[in-house]
Tab-separated table of C-alpha atoms in Angstrom:
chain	number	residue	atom	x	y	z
A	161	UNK	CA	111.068	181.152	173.442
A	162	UNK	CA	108.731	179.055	171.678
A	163	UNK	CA	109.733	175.386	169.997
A	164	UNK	CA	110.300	174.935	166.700
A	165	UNK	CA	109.770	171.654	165.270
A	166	UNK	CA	110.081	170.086	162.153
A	167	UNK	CA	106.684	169.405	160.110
A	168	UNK	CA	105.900	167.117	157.054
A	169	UNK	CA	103.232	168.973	155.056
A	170	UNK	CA	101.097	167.116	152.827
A	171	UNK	CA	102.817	168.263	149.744
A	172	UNK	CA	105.984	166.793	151.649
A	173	UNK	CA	104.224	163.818	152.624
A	174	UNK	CA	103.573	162.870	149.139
A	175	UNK	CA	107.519	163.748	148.254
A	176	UNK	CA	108.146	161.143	150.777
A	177	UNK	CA	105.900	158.587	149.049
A	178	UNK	CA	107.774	159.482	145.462
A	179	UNK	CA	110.752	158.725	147.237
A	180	UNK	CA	109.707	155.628	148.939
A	181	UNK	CA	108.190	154.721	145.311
A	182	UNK	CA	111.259	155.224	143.484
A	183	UNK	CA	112.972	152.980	145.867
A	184	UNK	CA	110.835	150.241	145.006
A	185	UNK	CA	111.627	150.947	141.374
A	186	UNK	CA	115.640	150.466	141.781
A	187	UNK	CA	115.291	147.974	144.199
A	188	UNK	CA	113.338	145.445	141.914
A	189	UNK	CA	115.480	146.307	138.695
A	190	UNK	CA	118.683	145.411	140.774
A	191	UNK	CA	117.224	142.246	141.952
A	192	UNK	CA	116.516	140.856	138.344
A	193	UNK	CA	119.195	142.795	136.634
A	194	UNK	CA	117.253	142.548	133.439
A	195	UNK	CA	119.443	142.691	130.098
A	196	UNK	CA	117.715	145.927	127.960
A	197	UNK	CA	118.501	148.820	125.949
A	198	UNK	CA	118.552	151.706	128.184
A	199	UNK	CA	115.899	153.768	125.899
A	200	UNK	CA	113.473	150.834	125.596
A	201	UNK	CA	114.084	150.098	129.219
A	202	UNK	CA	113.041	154.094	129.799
A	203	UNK	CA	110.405	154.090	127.794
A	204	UNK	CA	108.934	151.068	129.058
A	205	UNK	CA	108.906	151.907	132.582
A	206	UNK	CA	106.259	154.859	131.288
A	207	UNK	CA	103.738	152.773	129.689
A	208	UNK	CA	102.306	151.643	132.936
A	209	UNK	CA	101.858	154.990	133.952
A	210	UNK	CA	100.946	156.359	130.060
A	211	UNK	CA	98.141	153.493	130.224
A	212	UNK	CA	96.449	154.585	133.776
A	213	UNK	CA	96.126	157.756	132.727
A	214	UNK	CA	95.221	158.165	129.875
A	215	UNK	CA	91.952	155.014	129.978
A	216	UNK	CA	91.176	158.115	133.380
A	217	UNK	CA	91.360	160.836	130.687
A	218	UNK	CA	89.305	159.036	127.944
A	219	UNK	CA	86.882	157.563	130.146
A	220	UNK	CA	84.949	161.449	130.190
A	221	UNK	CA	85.829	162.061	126.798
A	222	UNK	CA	88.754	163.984	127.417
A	223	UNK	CA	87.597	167.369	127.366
A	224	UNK	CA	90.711	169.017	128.447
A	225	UNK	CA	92.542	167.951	125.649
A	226	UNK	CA	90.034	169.192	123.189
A	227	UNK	CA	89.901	172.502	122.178
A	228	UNK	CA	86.110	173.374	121.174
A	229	UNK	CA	85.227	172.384	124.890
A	230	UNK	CA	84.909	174.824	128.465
A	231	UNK	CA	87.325	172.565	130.603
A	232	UNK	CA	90.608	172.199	127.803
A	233	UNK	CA	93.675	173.295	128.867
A	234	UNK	CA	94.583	175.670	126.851
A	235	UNK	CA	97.903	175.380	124.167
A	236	UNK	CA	100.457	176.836	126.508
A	237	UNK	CA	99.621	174.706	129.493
A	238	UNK	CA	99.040	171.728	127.183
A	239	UNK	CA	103.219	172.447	125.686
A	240	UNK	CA	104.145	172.800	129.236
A	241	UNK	CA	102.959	169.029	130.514
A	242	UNK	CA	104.541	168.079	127.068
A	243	UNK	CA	107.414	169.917	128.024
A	244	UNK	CA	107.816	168.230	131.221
A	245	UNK	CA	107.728	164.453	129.627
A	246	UNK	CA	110.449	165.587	126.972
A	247	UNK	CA	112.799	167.137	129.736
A	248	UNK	CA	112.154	164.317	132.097
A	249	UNK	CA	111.997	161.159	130.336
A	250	UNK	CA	113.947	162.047	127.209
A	251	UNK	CA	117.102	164.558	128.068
A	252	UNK	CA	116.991	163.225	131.779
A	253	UNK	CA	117.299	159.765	131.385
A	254	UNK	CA	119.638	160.118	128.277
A	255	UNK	CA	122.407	162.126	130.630
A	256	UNK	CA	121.667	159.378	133.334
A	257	UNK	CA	122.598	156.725	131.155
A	258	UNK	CA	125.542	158.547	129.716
A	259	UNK	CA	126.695	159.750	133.576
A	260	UNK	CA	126.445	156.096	134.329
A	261	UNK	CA	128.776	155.014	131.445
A	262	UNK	CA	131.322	157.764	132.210
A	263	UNK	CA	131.430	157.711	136.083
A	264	UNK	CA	129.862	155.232	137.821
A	265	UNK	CA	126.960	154.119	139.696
A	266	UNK	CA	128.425	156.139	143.242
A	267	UNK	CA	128.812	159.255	141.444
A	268	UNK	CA	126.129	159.335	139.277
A	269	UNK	CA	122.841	158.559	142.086
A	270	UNK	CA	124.721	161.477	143.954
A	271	UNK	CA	125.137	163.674	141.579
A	272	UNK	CA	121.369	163.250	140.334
A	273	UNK	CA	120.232	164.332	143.885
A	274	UNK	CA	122.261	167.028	144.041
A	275	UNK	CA	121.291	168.444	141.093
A	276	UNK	CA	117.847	167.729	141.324
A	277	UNK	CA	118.014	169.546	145.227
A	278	UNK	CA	120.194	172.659	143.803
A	279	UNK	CA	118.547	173.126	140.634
A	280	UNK	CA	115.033	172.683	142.841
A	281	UNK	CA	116.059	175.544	145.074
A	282	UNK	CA	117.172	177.895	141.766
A	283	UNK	CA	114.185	177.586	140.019
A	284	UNK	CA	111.751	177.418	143.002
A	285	UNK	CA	113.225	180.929	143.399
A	286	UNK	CA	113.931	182.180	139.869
A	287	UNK	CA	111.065	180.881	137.427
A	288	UNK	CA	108.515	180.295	139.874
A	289	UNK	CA	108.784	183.273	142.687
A	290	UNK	CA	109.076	180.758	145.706
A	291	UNK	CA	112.147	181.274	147.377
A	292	UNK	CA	113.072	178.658	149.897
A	293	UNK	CA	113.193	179.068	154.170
A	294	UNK	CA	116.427	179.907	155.477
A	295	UNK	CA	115.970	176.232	156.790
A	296	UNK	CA	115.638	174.596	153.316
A	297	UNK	CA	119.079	176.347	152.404
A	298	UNK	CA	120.741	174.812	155.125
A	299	UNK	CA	119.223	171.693	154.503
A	300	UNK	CA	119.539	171.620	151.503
A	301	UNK	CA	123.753	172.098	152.064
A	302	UNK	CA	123.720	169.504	154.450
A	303	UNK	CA	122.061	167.371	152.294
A	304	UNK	CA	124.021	167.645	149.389
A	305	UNK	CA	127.378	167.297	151.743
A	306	UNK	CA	125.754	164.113	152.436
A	307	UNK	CA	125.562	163.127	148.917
A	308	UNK	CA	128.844	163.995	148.314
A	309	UNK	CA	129.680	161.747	151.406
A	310	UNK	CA	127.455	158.548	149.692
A	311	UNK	CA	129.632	159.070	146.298
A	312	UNK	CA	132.820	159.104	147.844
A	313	UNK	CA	131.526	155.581	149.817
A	314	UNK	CA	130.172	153.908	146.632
A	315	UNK	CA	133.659	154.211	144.369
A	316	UNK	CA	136.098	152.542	144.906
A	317	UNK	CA	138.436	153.703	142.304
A	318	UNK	CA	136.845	156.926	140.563
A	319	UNK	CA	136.937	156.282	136.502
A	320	UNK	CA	139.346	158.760	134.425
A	321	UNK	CA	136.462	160.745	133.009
A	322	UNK	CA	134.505	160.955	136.365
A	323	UNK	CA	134.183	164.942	136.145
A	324	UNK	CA	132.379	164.725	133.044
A	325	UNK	CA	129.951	162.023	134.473
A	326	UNK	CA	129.102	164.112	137.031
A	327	UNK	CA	128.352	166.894	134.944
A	328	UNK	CA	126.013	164.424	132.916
A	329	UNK	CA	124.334	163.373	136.537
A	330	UNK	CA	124.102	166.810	137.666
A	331	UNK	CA	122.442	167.560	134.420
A	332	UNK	CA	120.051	164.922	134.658
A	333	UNK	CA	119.332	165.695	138.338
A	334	UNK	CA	118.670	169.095	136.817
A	335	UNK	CA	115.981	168.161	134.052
A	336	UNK	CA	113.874	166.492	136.773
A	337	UNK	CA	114.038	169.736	138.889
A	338	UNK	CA	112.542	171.541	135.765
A	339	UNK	CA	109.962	168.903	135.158
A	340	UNK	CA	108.616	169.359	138.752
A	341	UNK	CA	108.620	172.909	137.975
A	342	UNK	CA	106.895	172.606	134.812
A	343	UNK	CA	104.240	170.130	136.683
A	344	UNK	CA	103.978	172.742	139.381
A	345	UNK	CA	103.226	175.334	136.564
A	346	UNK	CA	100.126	173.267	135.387
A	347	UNK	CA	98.906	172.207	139.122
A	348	UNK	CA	98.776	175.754	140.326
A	349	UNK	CA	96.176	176.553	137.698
A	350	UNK	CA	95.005	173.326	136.697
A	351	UNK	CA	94.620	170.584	139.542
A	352	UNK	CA	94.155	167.311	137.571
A	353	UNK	CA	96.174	164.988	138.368
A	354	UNK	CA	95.670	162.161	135.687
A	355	UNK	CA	95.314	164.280	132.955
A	356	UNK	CA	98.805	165.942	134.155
A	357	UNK	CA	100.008	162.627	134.015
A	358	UNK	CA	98.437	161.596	130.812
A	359	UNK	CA	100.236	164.714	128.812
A	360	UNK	CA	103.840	164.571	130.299
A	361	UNK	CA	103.420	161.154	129.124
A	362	UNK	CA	102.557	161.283	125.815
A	363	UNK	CA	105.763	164.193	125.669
A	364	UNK	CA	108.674	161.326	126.856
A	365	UNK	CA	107.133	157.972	124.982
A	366	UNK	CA	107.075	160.062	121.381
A	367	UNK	CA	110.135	161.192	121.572
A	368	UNK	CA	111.235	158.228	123.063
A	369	UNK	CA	109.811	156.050	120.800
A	370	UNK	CA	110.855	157.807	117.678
A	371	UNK	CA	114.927	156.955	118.841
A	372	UNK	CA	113.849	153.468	119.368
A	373	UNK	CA	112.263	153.510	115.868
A	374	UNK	CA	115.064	155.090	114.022
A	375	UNK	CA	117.982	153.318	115.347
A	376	UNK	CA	115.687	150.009	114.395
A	377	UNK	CA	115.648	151.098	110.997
A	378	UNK	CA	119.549	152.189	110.925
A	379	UNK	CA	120.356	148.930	112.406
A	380	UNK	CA	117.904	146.328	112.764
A	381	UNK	CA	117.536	144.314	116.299
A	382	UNK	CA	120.000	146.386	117.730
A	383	UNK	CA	117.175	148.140	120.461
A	384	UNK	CA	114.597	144.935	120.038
A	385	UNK	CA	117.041	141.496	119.602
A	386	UNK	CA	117.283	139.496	121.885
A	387	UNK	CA	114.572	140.921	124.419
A	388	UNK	CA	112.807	138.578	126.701
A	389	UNK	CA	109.475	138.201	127.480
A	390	UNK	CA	110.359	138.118	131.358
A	391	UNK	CA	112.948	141.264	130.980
A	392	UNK	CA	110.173	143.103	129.324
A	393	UNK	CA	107.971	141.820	132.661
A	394	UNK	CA	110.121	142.737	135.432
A	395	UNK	CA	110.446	146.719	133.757
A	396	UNK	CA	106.594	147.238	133.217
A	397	UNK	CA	106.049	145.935	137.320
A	398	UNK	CA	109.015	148.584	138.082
A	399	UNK	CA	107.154	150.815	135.631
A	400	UNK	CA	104.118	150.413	138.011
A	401	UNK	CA	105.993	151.512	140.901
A	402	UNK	CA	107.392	154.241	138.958
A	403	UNK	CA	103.754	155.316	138.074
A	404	UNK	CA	102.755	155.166	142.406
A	405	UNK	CA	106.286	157.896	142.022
A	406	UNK	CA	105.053	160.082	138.965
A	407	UNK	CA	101.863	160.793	140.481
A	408	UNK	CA	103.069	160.947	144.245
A	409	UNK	CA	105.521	163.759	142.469
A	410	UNK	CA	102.473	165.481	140.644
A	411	UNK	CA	100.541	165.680	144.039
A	412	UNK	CA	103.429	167.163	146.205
A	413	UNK	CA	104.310	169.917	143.763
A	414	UNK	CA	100.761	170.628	144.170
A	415	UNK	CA	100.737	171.404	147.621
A	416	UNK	CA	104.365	172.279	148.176
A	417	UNK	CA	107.510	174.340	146.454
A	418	UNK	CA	109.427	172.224	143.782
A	419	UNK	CA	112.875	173.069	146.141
A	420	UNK	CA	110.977	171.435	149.060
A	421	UNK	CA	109.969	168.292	146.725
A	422	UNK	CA	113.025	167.426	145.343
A	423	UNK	CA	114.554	167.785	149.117
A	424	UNK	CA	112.484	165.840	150.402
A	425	UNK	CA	112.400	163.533	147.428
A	426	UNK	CA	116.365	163.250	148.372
A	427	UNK	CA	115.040	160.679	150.837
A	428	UNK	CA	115.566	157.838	148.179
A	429	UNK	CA	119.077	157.569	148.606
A	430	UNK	CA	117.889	156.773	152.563
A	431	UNK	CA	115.539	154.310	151.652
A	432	UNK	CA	117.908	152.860	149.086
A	433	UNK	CA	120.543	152.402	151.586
A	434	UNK	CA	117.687	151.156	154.350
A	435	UNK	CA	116.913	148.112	151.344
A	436	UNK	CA	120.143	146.978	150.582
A	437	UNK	CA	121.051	146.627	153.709
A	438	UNK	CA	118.041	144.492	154.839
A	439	UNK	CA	117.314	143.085	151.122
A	440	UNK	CA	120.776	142.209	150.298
A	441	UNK	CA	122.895	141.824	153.457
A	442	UNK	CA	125.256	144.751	152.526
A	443	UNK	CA	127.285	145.978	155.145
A	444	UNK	CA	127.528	149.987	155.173
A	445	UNK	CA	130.887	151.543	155.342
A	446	UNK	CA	131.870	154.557	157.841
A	447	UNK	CA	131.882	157.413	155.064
A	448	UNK	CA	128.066	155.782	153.660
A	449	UNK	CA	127.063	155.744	157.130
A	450	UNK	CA	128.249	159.152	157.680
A	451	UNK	CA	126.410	160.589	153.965
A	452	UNK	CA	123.231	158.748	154.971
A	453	UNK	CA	122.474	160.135	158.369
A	454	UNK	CA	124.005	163.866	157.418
A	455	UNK	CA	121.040	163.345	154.347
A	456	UNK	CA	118.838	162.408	156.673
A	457	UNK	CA	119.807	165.527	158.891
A	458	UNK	CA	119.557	167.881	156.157
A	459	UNK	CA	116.026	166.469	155.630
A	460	UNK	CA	114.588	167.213	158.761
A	461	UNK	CA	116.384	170.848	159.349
A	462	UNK	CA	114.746	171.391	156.088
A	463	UNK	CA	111.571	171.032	157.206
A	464	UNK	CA	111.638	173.486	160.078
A	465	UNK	CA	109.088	175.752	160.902
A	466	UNK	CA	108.993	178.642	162.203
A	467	UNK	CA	105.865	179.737	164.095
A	468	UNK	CA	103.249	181.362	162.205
A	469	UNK	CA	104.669	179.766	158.878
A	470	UNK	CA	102.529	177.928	156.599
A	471	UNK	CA	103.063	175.527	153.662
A	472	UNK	CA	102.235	176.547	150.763
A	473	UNK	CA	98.808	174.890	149.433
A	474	UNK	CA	96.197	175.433	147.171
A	475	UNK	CA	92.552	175.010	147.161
A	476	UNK	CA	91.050	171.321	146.746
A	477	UNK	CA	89.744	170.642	142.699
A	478	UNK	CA	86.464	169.735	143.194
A	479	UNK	CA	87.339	166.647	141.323
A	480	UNK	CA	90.696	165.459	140.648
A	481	UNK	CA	90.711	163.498	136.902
């Protein structure tokens, strides 16, 4: 009988990087626990990213955002990597926040991963013909036991409107499955990876920056007073890390199926767990213990392969702007 071993494909190996780069992202927000607006603090964190890309994008003149020229995009593909930004950045974070306020940090990170890890498998399968292995299933329920595991461990005393919370973290967990769909739309047809970048971008800071705007006007200062110069630091450096994630994220969906990104992506909550216990001293209890290493099981059963399977790729651009 021959051996079947687990394999990291590229696509997953970059998944694993996105994870490893949002990690960075929480861990140096919780260190400085800057005071900001939640909206300003998420559209902040995309500027870094916003600015790389697009100075790529504009340094050849753009041509795939302009329509008289041989390489654009196209309208539809261009709405789709607007698409993504809006579903991401704007409904995505908005639930976060709100799943935060209503249930908790335990039950919201959770939630968020298993959301993002279900609603990866349904669409993998459903919009984008890519049904999972038998072995990303299983994973994938293993996984998401494990996350239920991790919430239990992180509350203490579960708030009276938890249920809705977690509906608002699954939901958000959900709009970044469909943005790594939608990204996996435009990199099947379209390798680029800044210009990808550059156009989810610009469709989370408009929107985002047109709430900031309007509750300015309704009530003055109550997104901008008060912000310091050192808050506004510590969120564009997360925002940098975040930008390492965004494109780490663009890459794997490239070369891999958006259920086995956001699996593997599911790895944060490891690394997470991995920092605070080395960063802050925090001492793990039984049931975390138990979540982290059944997560970290799932992961690896996920990756299974059988022999003669392949991941699924496709070809090299010949440059990648």
């Amino acid at each position: 009988m021959p051996l079947i071993l687990p394999a990291f494909g590229r696509g997953e190996r970059w998944a694993l990087l996105a994870a490893a780069s949002y990690t960075v992202v929480n861990i140096t927000l919780r260190a400085t626990a800057p005071e900001i607006d939640p909206v300003l603090g998420a559209f902040l964190r995309q500027v870094p990213v916003a600015v790389i890309a697009w100075l790529v994008v504009l340094r050849s003149g753009a041509p795939e955002f302009r329509p008289r020229h041989p390489a654009f995009l196209g309208r539809y593909l261009i709405g789709v990597l607007l698409a993504s930004g809006a579903v991401s950045l704007v409904v995505g974070n908005i639930a976060y926040q709100l799943a935060l306020v209503t249930a908790g940090l335990g039950v919201t990170v959770s939630g968020i991963q298993a959301g993002s890890v279900l609603g990866g498998l349904v669409l993998s399968s459903v919009s984008l013909r890519e049904p999972p292995t038998r072995e990303q299933t299983i994973g994938a329920l293993v996984v998401v036991a494990g996350l239920i595991a991790i919430g239990v461990a992180q509350t203490s005393g579960l708030a009276d409107l938890w249920y809705v919370g977690l509906l608002f973290a699954a939901t958000a967990g959900a709009c970044y499955a469909a943005a790594n769909a939608l990204t996996r739309v435009v990199q099947k047809r379209r390798p680029v990876l800044f210009v990808t970048l550059a156009g989810s971008s610009v469709g989370g800071l408009l929107p985002l920056g047109a709430i900031i705007a309007g509750r300015e006007l309704v009530a003055p200062g109550v997104v901008l007073g008060g912000l310091e110069p050192q808050t506004v630091g510590v969120v564009l450096a997360a925002g940098l890390a975040n930008a390492l994630a965004l494109a780490a994220l663009a890459l794997a969906v490239r070369y891999t199926t958006v259920a086995s990104t956001n699996l593997v992506s599911a790895a944060a909550i490891v690394f997470s767990f991995l920092g605070s216990v080395v960063i802050f001293g925090e001492v793990g209890t039984p049931p975390m213990v138990l979540g982290v290493g059944l997560v970290v099981v799932g992961l690896v059963v996920a990756q299974v392969r059988r022999p003669g399977g392949q991941a699924v790729e496709i070809a090299e651009p010949a440059s990648d702007r």
